[in-house]
XYZ file of C-alpha atoms in Angstrom:
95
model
C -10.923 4.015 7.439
C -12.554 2.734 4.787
C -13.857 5.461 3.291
C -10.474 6.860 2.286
C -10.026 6.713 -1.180
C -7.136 4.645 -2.825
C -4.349 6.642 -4.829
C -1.551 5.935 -6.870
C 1.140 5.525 -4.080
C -0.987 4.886 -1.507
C -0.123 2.120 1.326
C -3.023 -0.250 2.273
C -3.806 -2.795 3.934
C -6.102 -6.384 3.294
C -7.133 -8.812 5.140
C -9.124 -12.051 5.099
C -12.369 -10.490 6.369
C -12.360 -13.370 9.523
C -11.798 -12.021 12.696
C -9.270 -12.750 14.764
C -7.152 -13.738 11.816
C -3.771 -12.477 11.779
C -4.393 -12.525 7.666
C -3.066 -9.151 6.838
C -0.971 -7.873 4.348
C 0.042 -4.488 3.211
C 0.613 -2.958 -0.234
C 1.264 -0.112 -2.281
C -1.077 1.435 -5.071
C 0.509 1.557 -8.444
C -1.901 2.544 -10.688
C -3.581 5.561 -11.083
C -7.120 4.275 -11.451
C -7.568 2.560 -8.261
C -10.847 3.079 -7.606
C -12.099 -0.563 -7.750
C -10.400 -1.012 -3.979
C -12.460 1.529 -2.269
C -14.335 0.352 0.579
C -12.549 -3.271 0.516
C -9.107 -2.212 1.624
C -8.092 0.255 4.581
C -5.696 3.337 3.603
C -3.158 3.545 6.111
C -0.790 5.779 4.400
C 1.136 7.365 1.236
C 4.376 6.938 -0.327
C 5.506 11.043 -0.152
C 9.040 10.204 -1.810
C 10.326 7.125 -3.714
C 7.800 6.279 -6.145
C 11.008 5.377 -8.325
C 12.175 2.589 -5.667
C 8.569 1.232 -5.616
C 8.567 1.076 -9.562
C 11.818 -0.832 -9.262
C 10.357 -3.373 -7.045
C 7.616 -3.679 -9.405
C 9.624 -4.485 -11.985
C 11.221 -7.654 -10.455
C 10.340 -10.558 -12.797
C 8.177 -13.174 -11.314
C 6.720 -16.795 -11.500
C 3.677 -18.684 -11.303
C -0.150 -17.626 -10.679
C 0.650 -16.046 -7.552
C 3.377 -13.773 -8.604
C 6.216 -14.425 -6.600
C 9.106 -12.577 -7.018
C 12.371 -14.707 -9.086
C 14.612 -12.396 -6.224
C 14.006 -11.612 -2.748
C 12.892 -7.777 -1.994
C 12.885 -6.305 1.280
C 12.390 -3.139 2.948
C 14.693 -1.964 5.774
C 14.895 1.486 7.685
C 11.811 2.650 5.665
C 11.478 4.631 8.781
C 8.162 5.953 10.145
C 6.407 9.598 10.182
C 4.819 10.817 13.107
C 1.744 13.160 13.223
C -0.105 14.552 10.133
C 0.531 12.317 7.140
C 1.577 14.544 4.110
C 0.007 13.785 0.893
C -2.840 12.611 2.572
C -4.342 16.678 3.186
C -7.127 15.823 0.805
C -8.986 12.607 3.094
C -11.010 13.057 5.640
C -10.001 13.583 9.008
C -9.104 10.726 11.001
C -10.442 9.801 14.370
């Protein structure tokens, strides 16, 4: 939903805006001020526990205008939570 308001820690997800696209990619909120990506983005859920991993993926040095990382970082097992999202008491219901 896009009226779900971006946190520090929340995940999202962008896309191209073209439909049909296949353009998407996710990302997690790192700032606390993140107010400038409300109602461009879609919340679709909330780091509850390991801010500290996410800050040491941030901290990966990177290269050229686009950012890219000098060392590959991947995600495995991040596993998946089923039902009511913690963290996420204060947002509107969902459909």
């Amino acid at each position: 939903r896009l009226d779900t308001k971006h946190k520090l820690g929340s995940i999202a997800m962008a896309n191209t805006g073209e439909a049909n696209s296949n353009g998407c990619q996710f990302f997690i909120v790192t700032t606390e001020d993140a107010a400038f990506l409300d109602g461009k983005h879609v919340v679709v859920g909330q780091v509850i526990d390991g801010m500290d991993t996410v800050r040491k993926i941030e901290s990966v040095p990177t290269v050229g205008e686009d950012g890219k990382p000098l060392r590959r970082v991947q995600i495995d097992e991040c596993g998946q939570l089923l039902g009511d999202m913690p963290g996420l008491e204060d947002q509107p219901n969902r459909p």
